[in-house]
């Protein structure tokens, strides 16, 4: 899927935004940023490494019900889009509850993709689970609006 609806913050610049997060949530937020950085580099294998096997991804009204399904459907298009545009996180919040964390990011994505101008406001929620000391993304929900 390569449309404005696929726009979500891929190239995060959250240093000052993350400072507002409770310190306990920052490791989970770093995983979110790592996922987006991998997409922006075109490192699709690296991006997949941040997702749990059973990750569920909601994007533009569609759903992928596993990391493997995402890998064969939207991963390549999301990475290509991410490489072509610039995204900025403008606000972020999150919370930790035991081995679960959620990170909600708001942002703006601009640029040109496939010859079309992109200028959208984005929202993203990611839920992460800590297992064996490592955070993995178990749920992603992306949304955007002109």
mmCIF file of N, CA, C and O in Angstrom, residues 8 32 35-36 39 50-52 54-60 62-64 70 78 103 123-128 137-143:
data_model
loop_
_atom_site.group_PDB
_atom_site.id
_atom_site.type_symbol
_atom_site.label_atom_id
_atom_site.label_comp_id
_atom_site.label_asym_id
_atom_site.label_seq_id
_atom_site.Cartn_x
_atom_site.Cartn_y
_atom_site.Cartn_z
ATOM 1 N N UNK A 8 2.891 7.494 7.999
ATOM 2 C CA UNK A 8 3.046 7.446 9.446
ATOM 3 C C UNK A 8 4.475 7.806 9.762
ATOM 4 O O UNK A 8 5.325 7.787 8.894
ATOM 5 N N UNK A 32 10.273 1.604 19.229
ATOM 6 C CA UNK A 32 9.427 2.223 18.207
ATOM 7 C C UNK A 32 10.307 3.011 17.240
ATOM 8 O O UNK A 32 10.186 2.877 16.014
ATOM 9 N N UNK A 35 12.375 0.731 14.978
ATOM 10 C CA UNK A 35 11.551 0.180 13.906
ATOM 11 C C UNK A 35 11.448 1.185 12.756
ATOM 12 O O UNK A 35 11.686 0.853 11.597
ATOM 13 N N UNK A 36 11.116 2.434 13.089
ATOM 14 C CA UNK A 36 10.971 3.457 12.057
ATOM 15 C C UNK A 36 12.299 3.777 11.375
ATOM 16 O O UNK A 36 12.331 3.978 10.161
ATOM 17 N N UNK A 39 12.960 1.121 8.782
ATOM 18 C CA UNK A 39 12.152 1.362 7.578
ATOM 19 C C UNK A 39 12.767 2.474 6.736
ATOM 20 O O UNK A 39 12.867 2.349 5.512
ATOM 21 N N UNK A 50 11.957 -5.945 15.085
ATOM 22 C CA UNK A 50 11.322 -5.234 16.192
ATOM 23 C C UNK A 50 9.899 -5.724 16.462
ATOM 24 O O UNK A 50 9.300 -5.358 17.473
ATOM 25 N N UNK A 51 9.341 -6.528 15.556
ATOM 26 C CA UNK A 51 7.965 -7.001 15.686
ATOM 27 C C UNK A 51 7.902 -8.398 16.285
ATOM 28 O O UNK A 51 8.700 -9.270 15.931
ATOM 29 N N UNK A 52 6.933 -8.621 17.165
ATOM 30 C CA UNK A 52 6.663 -9.966 17.662
ATOM 31 C C UNK A 52 6.082 -10.806 16.528
ATOM 32 O O UNK A 52 5.483 -10.265 15.591
ATOM 33 N N UNK A 54 3.494 -12.540 16.476
ATOM 34 C CA UNK A 54 2.038 -12.418 16.419
ATOM 35 C C UNK A 54 1.572 -10.964 16.374
ATOM 36 O O UNK A 54 0.419 -10.667 16.712
ATOM 37 N N UNK A 55 2.433 -10.053 15.933
ATOM 38 C CA UNK A 55 2.066 -8.636 15.853
ATOM 39 C C UNK A 55 0.848 -8.444 14.952
ATOM 40 O O UNK A 55 0.709 -9.116 13.927
ATOM 41 N N UNK A 56 -0.014 -7.527 15.353
ATOM 42 C CA UNK A 56 -1.197 -7.160 14.575
ATOM 43 C C UNK A 56 -1.028 -5.703 14.159
ATOM 44 O O UNK A 56 -0.812 -4.835 15.008
ATOM 45 N N UNK A 57 -1.122 -5.447 12.840
ATOM 46 C CA UNK A 57 -0.907 -4.105 12.307
ATOM 47 C C UNK A 57 -2.185 -3.613 11.662
ATOM 48 O O UNK A 57 -2.706 -4.246 10.742
ATOM 49 N N UNK A 58 -2.712 -2.483 12.172
ATOM 50 C CA UNK A 58 -3.871 -1.801 11.578
ATOM 51 C C UNK A 58 -3.336 -0.625 10.780
ATOM 52 O O UNK A 58 -2.614 0.217 11.306
ATOM 53 N N UNK A 59 -3.728 -0.570 9.494
ATOM 54 C CA UNK A 59 -3.260 0.498 8.629
ATOM 55 C C UNK A 59 -4.298 0.765 7.557
ATOM 56 O O UNK A 59 -4.671 -0.149 6.819
ATOM 57 N N UNK A 60 -4.775 1.998 7.514
ATOM 58 C CA UNK A 60 -5.700 2.441 6.466
ATOM 59 C C UNK A 60 -6.926 1.535 6.343
ATOM 60 O O UNK A 60 -7.367 1.226 5.244
ATOM 61 N N UNK A 62 -7.135 -1.568 6.976
ATOM 62 C CA UNK A 62 -6.780 -2.970 6.766
ATOM 63 C C UNK A 62 -6.084 -3.526 7.991
ATOM 64 O O UNK A 62 -5.766 -2.804 8.935
ATOM 65 N N UNK A 63 -5.857 -4.834 7.966
ATOM 66 C CA UNK A 63 -5.189 -5.477 9.087
ATOM 67 C C UNK A 63 -4.267 -6.578 8.579
ATOM 68 O O UNK A 63 -4.607 -7.295 7.637
ATOM 69 N N UNK A 64 -3.101 -6.657 9.185
ATOM 70 C CA UNK A 64 -2.204 -7.785 8.990
ATOM 71 C C UNK A 64 -2.066 -8.444 10.339
ATOM 72 O O UNK A 64 -1.861 -7.775 11.349
ATOM 73 N N UNK A 70 2.612 -9.153 7.453
ATOM 74 C CA UNK A 70 3.081 -7.795 7.183
ATOM 75 C C UNK A 70 4.270 -7.823 6.224
ATOM 76 O O UNK A 70 4.353 -7.022 5.293
ATOM 77 N N UNK A 78 5.754 0.322 2.789
ATOM 78 C CA UNK A 78 5.953 1.224 3.924
ATOM 79 C C UNK A 78 7.404 1.703 3.970
ATOM 80 O O UNK A 78 7.673 2.867 4.250
ATOM 81 N N UNK A 103 2.932 3.292 23.416
ATOM 82 C CA UNK A 103 3.572 4.532 23.012
ATOM 83 C C UNK A 103 2.695 5.136 21.922
ATOM 84 O O UNK A 103 2.449 4.504 20.890
ATOM 85 N N UNK A 123 -0.973 9.915 13.264
ATOM 86 C CA UNK A 123 -1.069 9.391 14.621
ATOM 87 C C UNK A 123 -0.678 7.926 14.578
ATOM 88 O O UNK A 123 -0.900 7.235 13.580
ATOM 89 N N UNK A 124 -0.098 7.480 15.675
ATOM 90 C CA UNK A 124 0.373 6.105 15.744
ATOM 91 C C UNK A 124 0.272 5.648 17.190
ATOM 92 O O UNK A 124 0.649 6.370 18.099
ATOM 93 N N UNK A 125 -0.223 4.448 17.375
ATOM 94 C CA UNK A 125 -0.176 3.804 18.683
ATOM 95 C C UNK A 125 0.529 2.474 18.508
ATOM 96 O O UNK A 125 0.203 1.710 17.593
ATOM 97 N N UNK A 126 1.498 2.212 19.373
ATOM 98 C CA UNK A 126 2.171 0.924 19.389
ATOM 99 C C UNK A 126 2.084 0.353 20.795
ATOM 100 O O UNK A 126 2.276 1.074 21.773
ATOM 101 N N UNK A 127 1.776 -0.929 20.856
ATOM 102 C CA UNK A 127 1.767 -1.663 22.113
ATOM 103 C C UNK A 127 2.949 -2.622 22.050
ATOM 104 O O UNK A 127 3.159 -3.297 21.039
ATOM 105 N N UNK A 128 3.718 -2.663 23.127
ATOM 106 C CA UNK A 128 4.909 -3.502 23.181
ATOM 107 C C UNK A 128 4.846 -4.423 24.385
ATOM 108 O O UNK A 128 4.254 -4.087 25.407
ATOM 109 N N UNK A 137 7.272 -5.174 19.498
ATOM 110 C CA UNK A 137 6.006 -4.538 19.132
ATOM 111 C C UNK A 137 4.980 -5.635 18.866
ATOM 112 O O UNK A 137 5.207 -6.519 18.035
ATOM 113 N N UNK A 138 3.849 -5.579 19.573
ATOM 114 C CA UNK A 138 2.790 -6.577 19.385
ATOM 115 C C UNK A 138 1.573 -6.002 18.674
ATOM 116 O O UNK A 138 0.741 -6.752 18.169
ATOM 117 N N UNK A 139 1.462 -4.675 18.655
ATOM 118 C CA UNK A 139 0.334 -4.058 17.949
ATOM 119 C C UNK A 139 0.729 -2.680 17.452
ATOM 120 O O UNK A 139 1.389 -1.911 18.157
ATOM 121 N N UNK A 140 0.319 -2.381 16.219
ATOM 122 C CA UNK A 140 0.550 -1.085 15.587
ATOM 123 C C UNK A 140 -0.781 -0.599 15.042
ATOM 124 O O UNK A 140 -1.528 -1.372 14.432
ATOM 125 N N UNK A 141 -1.078 0.682 15.274
ATOM 126 C CA UNK A 141 -2.246 1.299 14.656
ATOM 127 C C UNK A 141 -1.811 2.649 14.096
ATOM 128 O O UNK A 141 -1.406 3.524 14.834
ATOM 129 N N UNK A 142 -1.868 2.759 12.743
ATOM 130 C CA UNK A 142 -1.464 3.973 12.057
ATOM 131 C C UNK A 142 -2.676 4.664 11.464
ATOM 132 O O UNK A 142 -3.580 4.005 10.951
ATOM 133 N N UNK A 143 -2.643 5.990 11.500
ATOM 134 C CA UNK A 143 -3.707 6.780 10.895
ATOM 135 C C UNK A 143 -3.117 8.092 10.407
ATOM 136 O O UNK A 143 -2.126 8.573 10.946
#
